[in-house]
Coordinates of C-alpha atoms in Angstrom, one line a residue:
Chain A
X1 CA 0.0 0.0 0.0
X2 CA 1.1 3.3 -1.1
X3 CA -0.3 6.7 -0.7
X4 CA 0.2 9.3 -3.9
X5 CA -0.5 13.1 -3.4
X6 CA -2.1 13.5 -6.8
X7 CA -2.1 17.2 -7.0
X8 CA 2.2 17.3 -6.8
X9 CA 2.1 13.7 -8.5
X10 CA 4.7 12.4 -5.7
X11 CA 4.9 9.3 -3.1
X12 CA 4.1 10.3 0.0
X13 CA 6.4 9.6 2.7
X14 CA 5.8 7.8 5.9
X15 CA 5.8 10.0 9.5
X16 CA 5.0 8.6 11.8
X17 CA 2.7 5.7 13.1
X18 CA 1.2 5.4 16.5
X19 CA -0.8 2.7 18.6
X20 CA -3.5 4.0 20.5
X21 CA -4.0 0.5 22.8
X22 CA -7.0 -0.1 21.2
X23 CA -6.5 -2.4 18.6
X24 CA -6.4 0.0 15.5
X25 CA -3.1 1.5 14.3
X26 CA -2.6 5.2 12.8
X27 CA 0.0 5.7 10.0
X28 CA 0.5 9.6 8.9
X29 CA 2.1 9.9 5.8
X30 CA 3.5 13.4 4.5
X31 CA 3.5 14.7 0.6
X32 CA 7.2 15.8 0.2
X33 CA 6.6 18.3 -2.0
X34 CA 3.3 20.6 -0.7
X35 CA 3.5 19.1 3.2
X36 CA -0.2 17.2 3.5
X37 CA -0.3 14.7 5.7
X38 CA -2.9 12.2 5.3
X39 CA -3.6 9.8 8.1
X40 CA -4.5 5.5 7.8
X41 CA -6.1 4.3 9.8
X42 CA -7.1 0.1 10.5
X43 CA -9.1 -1.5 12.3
X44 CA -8.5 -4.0 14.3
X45 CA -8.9 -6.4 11.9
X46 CA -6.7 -4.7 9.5
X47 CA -4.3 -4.4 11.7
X48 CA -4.0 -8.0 13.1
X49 CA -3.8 -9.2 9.3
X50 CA -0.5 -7.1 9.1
X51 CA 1.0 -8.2 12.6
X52 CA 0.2 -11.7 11.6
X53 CA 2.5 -10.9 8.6
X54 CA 5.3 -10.3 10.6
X55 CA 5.9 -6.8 9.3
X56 CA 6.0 -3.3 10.8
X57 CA 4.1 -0.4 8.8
X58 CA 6.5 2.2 8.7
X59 CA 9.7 -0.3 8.8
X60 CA 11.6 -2.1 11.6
X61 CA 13.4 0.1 14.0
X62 CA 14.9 -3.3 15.5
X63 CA 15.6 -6.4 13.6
X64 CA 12.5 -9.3 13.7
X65 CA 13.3 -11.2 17.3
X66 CA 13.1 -15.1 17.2
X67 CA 9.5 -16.0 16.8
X68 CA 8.5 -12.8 17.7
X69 CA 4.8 -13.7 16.0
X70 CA 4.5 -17.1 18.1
X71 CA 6.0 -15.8 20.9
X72 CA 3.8 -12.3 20.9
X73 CA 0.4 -14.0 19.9
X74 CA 0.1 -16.9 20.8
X75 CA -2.7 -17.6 23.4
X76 CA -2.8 -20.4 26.1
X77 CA 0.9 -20.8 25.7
X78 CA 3.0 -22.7 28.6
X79 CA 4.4 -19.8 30.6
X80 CA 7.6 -21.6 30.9
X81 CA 7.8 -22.7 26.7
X82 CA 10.7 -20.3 26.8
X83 CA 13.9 -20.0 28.3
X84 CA 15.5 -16.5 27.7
X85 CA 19.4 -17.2 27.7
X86 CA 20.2 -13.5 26.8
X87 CA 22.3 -14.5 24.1
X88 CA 24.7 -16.7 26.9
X89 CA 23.1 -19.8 26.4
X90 CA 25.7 -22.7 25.6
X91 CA 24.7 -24.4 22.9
X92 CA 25.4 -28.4 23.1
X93 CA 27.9 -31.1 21.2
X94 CA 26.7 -33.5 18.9
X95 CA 28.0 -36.5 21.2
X96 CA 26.5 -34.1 23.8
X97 CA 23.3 -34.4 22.5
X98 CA 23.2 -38.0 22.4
X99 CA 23.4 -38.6 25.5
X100 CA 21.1 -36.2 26.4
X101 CA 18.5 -38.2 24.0
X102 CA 18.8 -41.2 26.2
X103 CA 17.8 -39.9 28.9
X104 CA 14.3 -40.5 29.1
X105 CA 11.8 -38.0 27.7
X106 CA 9.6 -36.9 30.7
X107 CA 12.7 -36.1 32.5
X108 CA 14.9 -35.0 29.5
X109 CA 13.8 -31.1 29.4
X110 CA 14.7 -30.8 33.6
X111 CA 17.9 -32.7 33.0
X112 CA 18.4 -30.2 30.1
X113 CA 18.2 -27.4 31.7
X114 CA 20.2 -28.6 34.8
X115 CA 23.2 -29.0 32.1
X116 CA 22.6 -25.5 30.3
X117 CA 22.8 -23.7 33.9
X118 CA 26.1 -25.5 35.1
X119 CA 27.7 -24.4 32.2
X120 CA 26.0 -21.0 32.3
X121 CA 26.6 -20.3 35.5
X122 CA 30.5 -21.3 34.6
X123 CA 30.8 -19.0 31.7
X124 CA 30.9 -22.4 29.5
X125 CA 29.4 -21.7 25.6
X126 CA 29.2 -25.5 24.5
X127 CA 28.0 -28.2 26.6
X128 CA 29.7 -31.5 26.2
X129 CA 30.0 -34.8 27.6
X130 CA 33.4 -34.1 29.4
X131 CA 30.8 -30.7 30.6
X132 CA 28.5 -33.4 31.7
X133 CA 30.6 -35.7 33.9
X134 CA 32.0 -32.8 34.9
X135 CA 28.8 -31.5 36.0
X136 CA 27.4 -34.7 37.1
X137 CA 30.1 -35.4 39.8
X138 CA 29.8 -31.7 41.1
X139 CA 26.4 -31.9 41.6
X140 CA 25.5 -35.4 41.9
X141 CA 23.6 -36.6 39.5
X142 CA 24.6 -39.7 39.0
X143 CA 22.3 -41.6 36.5
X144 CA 21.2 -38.3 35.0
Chain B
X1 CA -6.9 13.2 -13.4
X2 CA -3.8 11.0 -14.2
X3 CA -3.1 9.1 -11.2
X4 CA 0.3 6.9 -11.5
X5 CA -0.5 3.0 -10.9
X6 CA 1.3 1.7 -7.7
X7 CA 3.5 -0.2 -9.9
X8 CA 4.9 3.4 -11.4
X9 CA 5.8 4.6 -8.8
X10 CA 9.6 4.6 -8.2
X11 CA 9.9 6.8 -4.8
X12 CA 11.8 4.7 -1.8
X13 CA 9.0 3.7 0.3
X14 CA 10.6 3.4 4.3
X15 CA 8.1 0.7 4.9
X16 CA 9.8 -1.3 2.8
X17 CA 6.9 -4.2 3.5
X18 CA 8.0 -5.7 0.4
X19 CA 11.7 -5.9 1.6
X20 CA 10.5 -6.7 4.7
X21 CA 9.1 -10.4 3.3
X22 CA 12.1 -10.9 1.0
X23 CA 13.6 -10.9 4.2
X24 CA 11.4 -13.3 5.9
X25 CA 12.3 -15.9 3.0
X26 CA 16.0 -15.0 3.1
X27 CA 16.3 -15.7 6.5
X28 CA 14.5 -19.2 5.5
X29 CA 16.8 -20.0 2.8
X30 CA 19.7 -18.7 5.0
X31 CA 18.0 -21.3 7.8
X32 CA 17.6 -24.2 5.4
X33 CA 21.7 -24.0 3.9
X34 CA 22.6 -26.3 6.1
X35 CA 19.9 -29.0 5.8
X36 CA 20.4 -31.6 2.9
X37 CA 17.4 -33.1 2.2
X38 CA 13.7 -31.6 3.5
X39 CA 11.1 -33.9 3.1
X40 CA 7.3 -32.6 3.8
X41 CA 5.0 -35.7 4.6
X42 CA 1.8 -35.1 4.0
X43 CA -1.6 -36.7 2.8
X44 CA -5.1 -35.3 1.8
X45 CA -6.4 -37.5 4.6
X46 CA -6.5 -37.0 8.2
X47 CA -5.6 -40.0 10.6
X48 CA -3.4 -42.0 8.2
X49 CA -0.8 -41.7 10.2
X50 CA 1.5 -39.1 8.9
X51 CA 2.9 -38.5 12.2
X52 CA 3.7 -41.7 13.4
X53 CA 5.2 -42.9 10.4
X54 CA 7.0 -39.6 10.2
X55 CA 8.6 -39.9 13.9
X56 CA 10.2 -43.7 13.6
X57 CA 11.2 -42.8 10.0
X58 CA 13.0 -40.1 11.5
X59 CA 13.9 -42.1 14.7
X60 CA 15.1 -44.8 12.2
X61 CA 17.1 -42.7 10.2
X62 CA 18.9 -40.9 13.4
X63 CA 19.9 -44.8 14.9
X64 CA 22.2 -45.3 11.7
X65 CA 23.7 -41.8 12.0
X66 CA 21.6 -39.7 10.1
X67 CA 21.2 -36.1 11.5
X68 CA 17.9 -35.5 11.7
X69 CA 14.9 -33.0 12.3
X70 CA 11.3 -32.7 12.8
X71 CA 9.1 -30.0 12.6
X72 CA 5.6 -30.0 12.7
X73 CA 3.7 -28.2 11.0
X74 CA 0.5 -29.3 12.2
X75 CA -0.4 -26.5 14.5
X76 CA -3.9 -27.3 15.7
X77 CA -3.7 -31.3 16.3
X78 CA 0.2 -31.3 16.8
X79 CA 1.7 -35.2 17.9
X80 CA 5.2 -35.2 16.9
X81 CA 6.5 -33.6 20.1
X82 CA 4.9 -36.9 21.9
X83 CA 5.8 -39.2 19.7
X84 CA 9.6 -38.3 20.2
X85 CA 9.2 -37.7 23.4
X86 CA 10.3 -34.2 23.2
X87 CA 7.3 -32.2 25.0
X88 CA 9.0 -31.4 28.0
X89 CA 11.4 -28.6 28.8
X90 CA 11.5 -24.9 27.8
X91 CA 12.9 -24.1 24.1
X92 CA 16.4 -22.4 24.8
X93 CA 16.2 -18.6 23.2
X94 CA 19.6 -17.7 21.7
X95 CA 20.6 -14.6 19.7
X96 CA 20.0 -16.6 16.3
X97 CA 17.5 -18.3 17.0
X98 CA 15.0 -21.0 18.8
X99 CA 17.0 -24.5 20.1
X100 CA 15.1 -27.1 19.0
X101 CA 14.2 -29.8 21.4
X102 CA 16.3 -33.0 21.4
X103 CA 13.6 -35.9 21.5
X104 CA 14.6 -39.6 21.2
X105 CA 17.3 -41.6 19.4
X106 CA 18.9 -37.5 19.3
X107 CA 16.1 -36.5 16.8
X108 CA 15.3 -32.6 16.9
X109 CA 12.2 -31.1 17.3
X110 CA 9.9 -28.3 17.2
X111 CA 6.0 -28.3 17.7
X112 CA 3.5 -26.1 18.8
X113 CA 2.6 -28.9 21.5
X114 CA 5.6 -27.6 23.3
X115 CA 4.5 -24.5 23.5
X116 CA 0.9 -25.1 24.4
X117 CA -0.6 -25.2 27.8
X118 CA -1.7 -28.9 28.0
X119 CA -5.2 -29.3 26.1
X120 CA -5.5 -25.7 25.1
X121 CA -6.4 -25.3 21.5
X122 CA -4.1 -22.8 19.4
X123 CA -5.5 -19.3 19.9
X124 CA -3.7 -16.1 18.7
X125 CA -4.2 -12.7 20.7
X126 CA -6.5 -10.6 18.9
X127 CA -9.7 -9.5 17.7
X128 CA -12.3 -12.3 18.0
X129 CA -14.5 -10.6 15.3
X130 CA -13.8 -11.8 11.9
X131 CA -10.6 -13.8 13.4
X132 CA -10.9 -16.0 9.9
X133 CA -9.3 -13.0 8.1
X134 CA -6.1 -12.8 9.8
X135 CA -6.0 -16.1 11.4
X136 CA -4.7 -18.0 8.4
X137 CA -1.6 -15.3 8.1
X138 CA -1.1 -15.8 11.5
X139 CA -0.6 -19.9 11.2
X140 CA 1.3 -19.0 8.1
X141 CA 3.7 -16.6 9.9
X142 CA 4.0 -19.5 12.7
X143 CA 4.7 -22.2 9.9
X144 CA 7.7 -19.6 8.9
X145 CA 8.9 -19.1 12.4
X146 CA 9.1 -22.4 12.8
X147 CA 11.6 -23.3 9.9
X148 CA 13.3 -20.1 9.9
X149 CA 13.7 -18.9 13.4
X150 CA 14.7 -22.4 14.6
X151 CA 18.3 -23.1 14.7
X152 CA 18.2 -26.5 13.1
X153 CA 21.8 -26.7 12.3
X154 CA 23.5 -29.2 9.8
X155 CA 20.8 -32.0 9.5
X156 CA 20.6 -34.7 6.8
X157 CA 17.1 -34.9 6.7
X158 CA 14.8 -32.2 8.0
X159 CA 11.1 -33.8 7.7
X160 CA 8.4 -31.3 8.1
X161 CA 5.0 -33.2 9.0
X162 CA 2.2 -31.6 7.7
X163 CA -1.5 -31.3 8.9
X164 CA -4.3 -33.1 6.6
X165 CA -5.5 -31.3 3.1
X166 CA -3.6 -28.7 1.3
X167 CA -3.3 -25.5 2.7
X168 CA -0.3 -25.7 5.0
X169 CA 1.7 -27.7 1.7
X170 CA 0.9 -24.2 -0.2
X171 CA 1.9 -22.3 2.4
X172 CA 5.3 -24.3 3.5
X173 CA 5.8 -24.8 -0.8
X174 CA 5.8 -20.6 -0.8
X175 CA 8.5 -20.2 2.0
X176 CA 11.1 -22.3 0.3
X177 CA 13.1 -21.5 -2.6
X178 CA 12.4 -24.6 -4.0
X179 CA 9.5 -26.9 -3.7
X180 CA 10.0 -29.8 -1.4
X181 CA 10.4 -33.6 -2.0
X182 CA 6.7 -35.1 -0.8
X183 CA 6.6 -38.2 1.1
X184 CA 2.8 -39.4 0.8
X185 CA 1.2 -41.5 3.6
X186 CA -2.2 -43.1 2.7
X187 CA -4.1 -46.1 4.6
X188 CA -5.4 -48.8 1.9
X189 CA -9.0 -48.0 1.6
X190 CA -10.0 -46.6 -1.6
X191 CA -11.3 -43.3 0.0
X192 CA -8.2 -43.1 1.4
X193 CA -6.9 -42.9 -2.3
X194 CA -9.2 -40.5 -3.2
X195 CA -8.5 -37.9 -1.0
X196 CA -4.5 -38.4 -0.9
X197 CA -4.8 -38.4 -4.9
X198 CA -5.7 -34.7 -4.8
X199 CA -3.2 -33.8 -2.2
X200 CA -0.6 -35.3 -4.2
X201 CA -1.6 -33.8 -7.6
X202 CA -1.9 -30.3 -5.9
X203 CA 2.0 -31.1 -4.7
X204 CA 3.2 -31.9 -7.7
X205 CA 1.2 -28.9 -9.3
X206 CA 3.0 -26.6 -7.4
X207 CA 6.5 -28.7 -8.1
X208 CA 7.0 -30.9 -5.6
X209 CA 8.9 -34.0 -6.5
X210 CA 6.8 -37.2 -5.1
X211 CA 9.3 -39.7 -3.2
X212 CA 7.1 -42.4 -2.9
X213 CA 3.8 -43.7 -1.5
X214 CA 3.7 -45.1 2.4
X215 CA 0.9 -47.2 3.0
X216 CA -0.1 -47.4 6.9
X217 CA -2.2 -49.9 8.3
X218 CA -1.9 -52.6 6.4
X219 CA -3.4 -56.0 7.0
X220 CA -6.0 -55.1 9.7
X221 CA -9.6 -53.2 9.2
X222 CA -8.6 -51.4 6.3
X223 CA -9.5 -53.3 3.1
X224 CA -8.0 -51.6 -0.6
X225 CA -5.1 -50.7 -2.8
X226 CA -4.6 -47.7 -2.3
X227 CA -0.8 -47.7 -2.3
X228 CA -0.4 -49.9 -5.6
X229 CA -2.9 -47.7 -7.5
X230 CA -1.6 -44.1 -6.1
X231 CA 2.1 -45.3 -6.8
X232 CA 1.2 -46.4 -10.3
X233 CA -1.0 -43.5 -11.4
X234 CA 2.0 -41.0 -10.3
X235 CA 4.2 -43.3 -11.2
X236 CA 6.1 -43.0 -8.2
X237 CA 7.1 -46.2 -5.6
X238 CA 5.5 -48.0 -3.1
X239 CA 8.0 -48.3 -0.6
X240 CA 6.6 -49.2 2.6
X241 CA 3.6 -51.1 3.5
X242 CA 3.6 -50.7 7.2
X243 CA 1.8 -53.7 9.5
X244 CA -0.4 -52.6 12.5
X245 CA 2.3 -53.7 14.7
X246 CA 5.4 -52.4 12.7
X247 CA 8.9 -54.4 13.8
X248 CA 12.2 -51.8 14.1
X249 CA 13.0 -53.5 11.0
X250 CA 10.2 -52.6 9.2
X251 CA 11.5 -48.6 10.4
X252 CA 14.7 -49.5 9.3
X253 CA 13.8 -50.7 6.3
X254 CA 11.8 -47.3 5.6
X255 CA 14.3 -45.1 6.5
X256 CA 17.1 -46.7 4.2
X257 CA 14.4 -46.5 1.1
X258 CA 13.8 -42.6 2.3
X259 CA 17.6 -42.3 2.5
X260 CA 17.9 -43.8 -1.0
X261 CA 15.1 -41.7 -2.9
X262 CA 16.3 -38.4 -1.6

């Protein structure tokens, strides 16, 4: 969607856009030429469809966060489906991770996250099996 | 009045709503570089089994070495999280992206059952009136999350389990940059046939290279061909005809004919 000022025959130019709480979104958009600004606004409707697209009217003043639609939308959601690690979570070896898959499932996310904070909390970035047993013997978990 | 069609006009636009999307499917190619072989399962037919054959083909696959990922892409009746046993456990957020959940035999996974309260439906904030508008975008836009917000890694084979009938195919076939290889599960009942044929032939329609028919339930309630006639018309193979009670060899066996057809 564009807007054209047909009298000076030129784009017009996004302002500003604003959110009154409300559901709806307001977009102003100025002619560069004579100054008009024109205002669009959605309904809620409208404007859902265009979150749901994951784009911003008016452009993105930070980059798209990941699943920022899931993660912002989505209703009923576990409160714990996510586990922020700031950009300091250690990611985990392949041999790590096949260890990790025979522990069995109902216990496997805890044990995970046992793992991830040992080495967190250690300033470790990659979680492997020497990690483990290291981590294991520290805090007891034999079997785990 | 001469008013310049939107495609005439040449002015930057700071939106950029356009750019904004090609970035959405860059970021999905950029996600995908390091997967070799993604295989959408699929069917025109709910209950077939997609998912189940689609978890110990992917468990199968992972015993003998295989990297391997699953993402399901059925949002409102989602099972593979289960079936790998990867419910539990919060998703780790990095700063490039969702880790997906390790489930069994090392198999990754992402599913909107991990992220659902237990039995609540999928439900998007928003407003309720005419929800069917924006509702489909909003599955879409969770659909690309899901492959491209998801740090997958390097994988082998990235399998992405679609819900019955076409729509989420069309949708997954529009975020790649190419269409996908189709692996087509059907039961053996004629109906079956019926509705998997027009599944299939909307795949291929759209490009989709067909890798072969699966055939699910065989030898129990389920009376038919469907397998052998869907294989022959699209002259594609059979190459599974799973039992009721499927042996590990019978995975096995599946998993080396997926290997081999990809």
């Amino acid at each position: 969607m564009k807007f054209l000022c047909v009298d000076c025959d030129r784009q017009m130019t996004f302002e500003e856009r604003q959110l009154p709480g409300d559901g709806t979104l307001a977009a102003a958009f100025r002619c560069p030429q004579c100054g008009r600004v024109v205002a669009m606004l959605t309904n809620p409707m409208e404007t859902q469809l265009v979150a749901s697209l994951g784009v911003q009217i008016g452009g993105r003043t930070i980059p798209a966060q990941p699943m920022e639609m899931v993660r912002g939308m989505v209703a009923g959601g576990k409160e714990d489906a996510f586990e922020d690690g700031g950009g300091h979570f250690p990611t985990w070896s392949d041999d790590a991770q096949e260890r990790l898959a025979r522990v069995p499932g109902f216990v496997r996310g805890m044990v995970k996250r046992i793992y991830s904070e040992y080495a967190r909390d250690r300033g470790i970035t990659v979680v492997t099996t020497a990690v483990m047993d290291a981590a294991r013997t520290e805090l007891g978990l034999e079997g785990m | 009045m001469h008013i310049r069609t939107y495609h005439e006009l040449t002015e930057p636009d700071r939106s950029g709503l356009a750019a904004q999307i090609m970035a959405q499917r860059r970021r999905v190619a950029q996600r995908l570089a390091g997967v070799g072989r993604l295989i959408a399962v699929m069917s025109g037919k709910g209950g077939v089994g997609k998912s189940y054959v689609t978890a110990h083909a992917a468990r199968a696959l992972a015993r003998v070495g295989r990297r391997v990922g699953v993402l399901d892409a059925d949002l409102n009746g989602p099972t593979a999280a289960r079936l790998l046993e990867a419910r539990d456990g919060p998703l780790a957020v990095r700063e490039d992206g969702i880790e997906p959940a390790v489930g069994a035999d090392g198999v990754r996974v992402v599913s909107m059952d991990q992220l659902l309260a237990d039995g609540r439906p999928l439900a998007f904030r928003g407003p309720e009136a005419e929800s069917f508008v924006w509702r489909g975008a909003a599955e879409a836009a969770a659909l690309r999350e899901f492959v491209g917000d998801v740090t997958w890694g390097a994988l082998d084979v990235l399998f992405v389990d679609l819900p019955p009938g076409l729509a989420r195919f069309q949708e997954l076939a529009e975020l790649l940059p190419a269409a996908p290889a189709v692996l087509t599960v059907t039961i053996p009942t004629a109906e079956s046939g019926d509705a998997v044929r027009r599944a299939l032939r909307a795949a291929l329609e759209r490009g989709a290279r067909p890798l072969g028919i699966v055939e699910n339930m065989v030898g129990g309630a389920f009376v038919g061909v469907a397998g052998d006639t869907l294989a022959r018309e699209f002259g594609t193979p059979l190459l599974a005809r799973v039992p009721w009670h499927p042996t590990p060899d019978v995975w096995h066996q599946l998993a080396e004919t997926i290997w081999n057809a990809v």
